[in-house]
Short mmCIF file of C-alpha atoms in Angstrom, two decimals:
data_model
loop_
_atom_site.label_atom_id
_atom_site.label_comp_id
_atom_site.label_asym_id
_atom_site.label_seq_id
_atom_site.Cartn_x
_atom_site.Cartn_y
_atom_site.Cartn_z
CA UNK A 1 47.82 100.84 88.13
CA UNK A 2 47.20 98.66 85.22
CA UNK A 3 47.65 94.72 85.86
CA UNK A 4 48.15 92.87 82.72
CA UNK A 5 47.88 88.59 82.90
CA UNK A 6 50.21 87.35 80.84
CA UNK A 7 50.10 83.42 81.49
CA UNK A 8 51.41 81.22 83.63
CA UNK A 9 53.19 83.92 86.37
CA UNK A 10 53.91 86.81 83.50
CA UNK A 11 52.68 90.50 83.87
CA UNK A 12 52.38 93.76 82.53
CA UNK A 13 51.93 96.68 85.32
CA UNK A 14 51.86 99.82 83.45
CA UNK A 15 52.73 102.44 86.33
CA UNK A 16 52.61 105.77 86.24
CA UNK A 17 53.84 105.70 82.43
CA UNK A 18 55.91 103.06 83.03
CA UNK A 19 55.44 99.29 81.58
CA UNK A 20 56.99 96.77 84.00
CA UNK A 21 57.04 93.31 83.10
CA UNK A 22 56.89 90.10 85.67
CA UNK A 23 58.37 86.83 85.01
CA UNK A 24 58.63 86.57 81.21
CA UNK A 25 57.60 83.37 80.15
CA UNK A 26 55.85 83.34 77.12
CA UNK A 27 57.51 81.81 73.96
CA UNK A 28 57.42 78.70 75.87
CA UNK A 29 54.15 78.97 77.67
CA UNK A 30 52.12 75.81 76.24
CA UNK A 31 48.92 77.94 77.15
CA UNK A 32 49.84 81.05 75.29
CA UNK A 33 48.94 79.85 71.22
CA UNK A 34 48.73 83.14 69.68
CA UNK A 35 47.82 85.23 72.34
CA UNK A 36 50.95 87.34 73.27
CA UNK A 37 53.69 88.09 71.27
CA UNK A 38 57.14 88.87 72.98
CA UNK A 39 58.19 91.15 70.61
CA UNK A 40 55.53 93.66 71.04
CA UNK A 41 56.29 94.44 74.86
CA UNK A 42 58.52 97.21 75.50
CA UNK A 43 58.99 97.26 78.82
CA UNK A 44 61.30 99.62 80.77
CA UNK A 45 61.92 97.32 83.69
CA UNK A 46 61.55 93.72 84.10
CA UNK A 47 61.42 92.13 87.63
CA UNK A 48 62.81 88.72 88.09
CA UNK A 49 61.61 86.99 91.40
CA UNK A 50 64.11 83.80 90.51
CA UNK A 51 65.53 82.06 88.17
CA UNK A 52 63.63 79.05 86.73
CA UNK A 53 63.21 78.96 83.17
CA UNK A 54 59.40 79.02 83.54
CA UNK A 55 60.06 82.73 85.05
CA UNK A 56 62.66 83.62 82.70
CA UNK A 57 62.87 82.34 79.76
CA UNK A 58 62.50 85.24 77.55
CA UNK A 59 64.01 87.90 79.85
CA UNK A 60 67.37 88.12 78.08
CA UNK A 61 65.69 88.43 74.55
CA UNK A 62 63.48 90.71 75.68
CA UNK A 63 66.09 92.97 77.46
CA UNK A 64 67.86 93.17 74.36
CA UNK A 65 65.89 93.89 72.35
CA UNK A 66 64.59 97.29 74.87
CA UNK A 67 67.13 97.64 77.15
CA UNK A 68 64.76 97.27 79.86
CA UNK A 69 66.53 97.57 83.53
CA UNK A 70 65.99 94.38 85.36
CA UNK A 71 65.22 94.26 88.57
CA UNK A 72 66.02 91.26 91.36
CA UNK A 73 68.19 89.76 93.30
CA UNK A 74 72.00 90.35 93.57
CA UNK A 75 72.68 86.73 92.00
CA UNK A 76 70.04 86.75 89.08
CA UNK A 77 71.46 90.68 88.53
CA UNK A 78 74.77 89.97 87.97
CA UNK A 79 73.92 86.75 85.81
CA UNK A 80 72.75 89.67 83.12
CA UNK A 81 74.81 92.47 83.76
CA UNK A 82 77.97 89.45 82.91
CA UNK A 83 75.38 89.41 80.00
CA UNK A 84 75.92 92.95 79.05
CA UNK A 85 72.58 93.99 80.17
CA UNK A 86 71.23 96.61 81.95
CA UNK A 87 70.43 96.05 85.68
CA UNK A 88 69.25 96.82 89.43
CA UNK A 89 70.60 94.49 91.92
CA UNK A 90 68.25 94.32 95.52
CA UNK A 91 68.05 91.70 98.27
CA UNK A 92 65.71 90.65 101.30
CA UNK A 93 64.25 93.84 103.16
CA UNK A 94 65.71 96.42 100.82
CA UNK A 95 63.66 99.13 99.18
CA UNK A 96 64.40 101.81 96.11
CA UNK A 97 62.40 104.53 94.55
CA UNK A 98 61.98 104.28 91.23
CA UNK A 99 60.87 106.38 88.74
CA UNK A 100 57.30 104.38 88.82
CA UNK A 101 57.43 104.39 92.75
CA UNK A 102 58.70 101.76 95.35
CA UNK A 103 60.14 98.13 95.10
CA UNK A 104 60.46 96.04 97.95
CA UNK A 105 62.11 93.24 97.59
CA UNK A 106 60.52 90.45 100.11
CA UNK A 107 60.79 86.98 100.92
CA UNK A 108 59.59 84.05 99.16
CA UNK A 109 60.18 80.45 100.22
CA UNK A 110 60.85 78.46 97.14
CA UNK A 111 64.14 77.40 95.17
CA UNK A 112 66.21 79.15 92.32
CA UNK A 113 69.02 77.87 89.55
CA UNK A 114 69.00 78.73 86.00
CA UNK A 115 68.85 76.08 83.54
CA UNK A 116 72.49 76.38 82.79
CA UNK A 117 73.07 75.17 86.60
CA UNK A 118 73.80 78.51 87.31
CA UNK A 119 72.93 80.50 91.16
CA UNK A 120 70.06 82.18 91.11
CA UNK A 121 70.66 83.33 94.85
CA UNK A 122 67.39 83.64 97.00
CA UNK A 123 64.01 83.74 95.70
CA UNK A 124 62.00 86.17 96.70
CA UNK A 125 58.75 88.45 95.96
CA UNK A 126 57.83 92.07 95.11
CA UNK A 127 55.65 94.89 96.91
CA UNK A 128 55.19 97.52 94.46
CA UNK A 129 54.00 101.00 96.20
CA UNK A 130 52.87 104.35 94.18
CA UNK A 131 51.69 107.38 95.69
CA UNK A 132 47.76 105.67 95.99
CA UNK A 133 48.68 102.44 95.43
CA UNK A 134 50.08 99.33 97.22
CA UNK A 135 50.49 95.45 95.48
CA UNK A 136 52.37 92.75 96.49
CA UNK A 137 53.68 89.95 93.47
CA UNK A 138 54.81 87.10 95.50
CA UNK A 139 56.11 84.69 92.93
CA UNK A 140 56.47 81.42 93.62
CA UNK A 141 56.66 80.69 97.35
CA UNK A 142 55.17 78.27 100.22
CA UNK A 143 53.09 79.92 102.82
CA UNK A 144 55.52 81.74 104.92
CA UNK A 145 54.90 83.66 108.71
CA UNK A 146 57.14 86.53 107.30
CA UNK A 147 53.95 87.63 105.06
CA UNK A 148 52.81 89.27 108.51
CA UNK A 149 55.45 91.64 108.00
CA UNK A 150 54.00 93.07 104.70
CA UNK A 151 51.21 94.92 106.61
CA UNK A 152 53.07 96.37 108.86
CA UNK A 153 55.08 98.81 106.75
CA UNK A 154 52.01 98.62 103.69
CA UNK A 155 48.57 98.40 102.90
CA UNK A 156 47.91 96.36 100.13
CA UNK A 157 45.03 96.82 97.58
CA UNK A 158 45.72 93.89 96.16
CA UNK A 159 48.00 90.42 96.06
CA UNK A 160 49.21 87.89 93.72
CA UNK A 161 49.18 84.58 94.85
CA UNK A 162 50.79 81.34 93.40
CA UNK A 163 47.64 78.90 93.90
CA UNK A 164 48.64 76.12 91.53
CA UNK A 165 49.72 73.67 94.53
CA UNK A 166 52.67 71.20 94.04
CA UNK A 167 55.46 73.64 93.58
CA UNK A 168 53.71 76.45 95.19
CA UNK A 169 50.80 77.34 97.66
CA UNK A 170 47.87 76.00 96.81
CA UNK A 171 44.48 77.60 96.85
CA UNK A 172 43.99 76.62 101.02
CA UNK A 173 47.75 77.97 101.81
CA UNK A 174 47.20 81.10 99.68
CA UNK A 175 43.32 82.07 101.40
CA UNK A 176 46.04 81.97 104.50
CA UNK A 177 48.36 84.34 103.20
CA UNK A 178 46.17 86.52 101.83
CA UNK A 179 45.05 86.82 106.03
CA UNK A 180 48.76 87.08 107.10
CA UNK A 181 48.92 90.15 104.71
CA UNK A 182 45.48 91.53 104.89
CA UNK A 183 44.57 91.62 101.84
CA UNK A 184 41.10 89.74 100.49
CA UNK A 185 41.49 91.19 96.84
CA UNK A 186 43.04 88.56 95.03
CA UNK A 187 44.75 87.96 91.05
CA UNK A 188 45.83 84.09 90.97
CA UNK A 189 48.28 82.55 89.14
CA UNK A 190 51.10 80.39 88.81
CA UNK A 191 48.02 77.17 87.83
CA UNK A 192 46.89 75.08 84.86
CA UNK A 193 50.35 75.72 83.05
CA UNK A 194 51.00 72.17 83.03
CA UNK A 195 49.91 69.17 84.61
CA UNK A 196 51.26 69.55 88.12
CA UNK A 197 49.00 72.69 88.79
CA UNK A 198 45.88 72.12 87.38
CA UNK A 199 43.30 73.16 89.53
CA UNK A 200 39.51 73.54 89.23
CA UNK A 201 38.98 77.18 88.92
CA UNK A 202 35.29 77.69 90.00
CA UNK A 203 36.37 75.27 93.30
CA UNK A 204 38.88 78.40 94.13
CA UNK A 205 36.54 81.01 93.50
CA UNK A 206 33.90 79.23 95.74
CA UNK A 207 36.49 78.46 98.61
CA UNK A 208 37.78 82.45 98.74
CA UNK A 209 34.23 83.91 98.33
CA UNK A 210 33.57 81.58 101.20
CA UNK A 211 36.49 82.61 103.49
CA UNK A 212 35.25 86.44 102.80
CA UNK A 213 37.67 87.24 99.75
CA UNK A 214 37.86 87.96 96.04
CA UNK A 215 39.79 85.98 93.52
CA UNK A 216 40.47 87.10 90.79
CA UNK A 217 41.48 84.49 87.48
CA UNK A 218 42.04 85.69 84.48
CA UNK A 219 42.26 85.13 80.82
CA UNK A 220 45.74 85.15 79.55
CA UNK A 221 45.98 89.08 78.17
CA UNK A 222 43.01 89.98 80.17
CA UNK A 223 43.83 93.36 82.69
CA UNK A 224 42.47 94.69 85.84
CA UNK A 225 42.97 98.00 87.22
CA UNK A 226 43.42 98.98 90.90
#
């Protein structure tokens, strides 16, 4: 499994042929000069954890354009299916095989509306499970207990944390989390956007190599495999 950064909280997982893209947030990622273009992904699903514009902004160009399947919530779902797009509706707890593997749909503790005012029902976060392979995407969420569960039904090879602080975890809640779900292989994200999550990358790296974990920050279109 192929793990794209993409800015901000934006991936690329290419998946057993697949491309799956995170978030899409790009045409209006203040970070992202020149770096990515929209309109050269083609992916064939795009997973929505919820709905603020700095996590989907370019979802409905994008599934035009490919008629990508999105995947997330029953709220957010039906927002682009009224939208005439294509779409897989999930909520808390509930699992589907896909043609890539598994989604789990999990839950994240954070708030969700569109910028139209519109419900974007529950947020919530990803676990993403091949045949080898186990991830887990959390999007934008506080430190929650129910990140024990993950674990129990997974193991995970590696996790994406929010560490940006303000809105999200910060770099102490998410060396917690990555405990609750056993997992000290790291990709961070969701920081130095914008001036509410600026953090001082080097400080992270430091505080997780000292707690007995990897994290993992990088450049915007730089990959890692697992």
């Amino acid at each position: 499994m192929k793990i794209t950064f993409l800015g901000h909280a934006t991936l690329l997982l290419e998946v057993a042929g697949k491309s799956i893209l995170v978030d899409p947030f790009i045409s209006g990622n203040p970070k992202n000069t020149n770096i990515v273009d929209k309109d050269s992904l083609i992916p064939d699903y795009i997973l929505v954890t919820h709905a603020h514009q700095d996590h989907v902004l370019d979802v409905e160009d994008i599934a035009k354009r490919t008629n990508a399947i999105i995947v997330s919530n029953y709220e957010i779902a039906m927002y682009y299916e009224n939208k005439g797009l294509k779409v897989h509706p999930m909520n808390h707890g509930g699992s589907w095989s896909f043609d890539f593997g598994t989604l789990k749909y999990v839950n994240a503790i954070h708030t969700s509306t569109f910028e139209d005012g519109s419900n974007g029902g529950l947020p919530g976060g990803f676990v993403v499970t091949t045949k080898d392979k186990s991830i887990y995407i959390a999007g934008d969420t506080a430190l929650t207990m129910d990140m024990k569960l993950i674990p129990m039904f997974t193991t995970l090879d590696l996790a994406i944390l929010p560490i940006g602080d303000n809105f999200t975890m910060g770099v102490e809640d998410a060396i917690i989390a990555s405990d609750f779900i056993d997992c000290n292989t790291i990709l961070g994200y969701h920081f130095n956007t914008f001036g509410y999550i600026e953090i001082d990358k080097e400080l992270a790296k430091k505080k997780f190599k000292a707690a007995g974990k990897q994290l993992h920050l990088l450049p915007i279109s730089a990959s890692l495999t697992v």
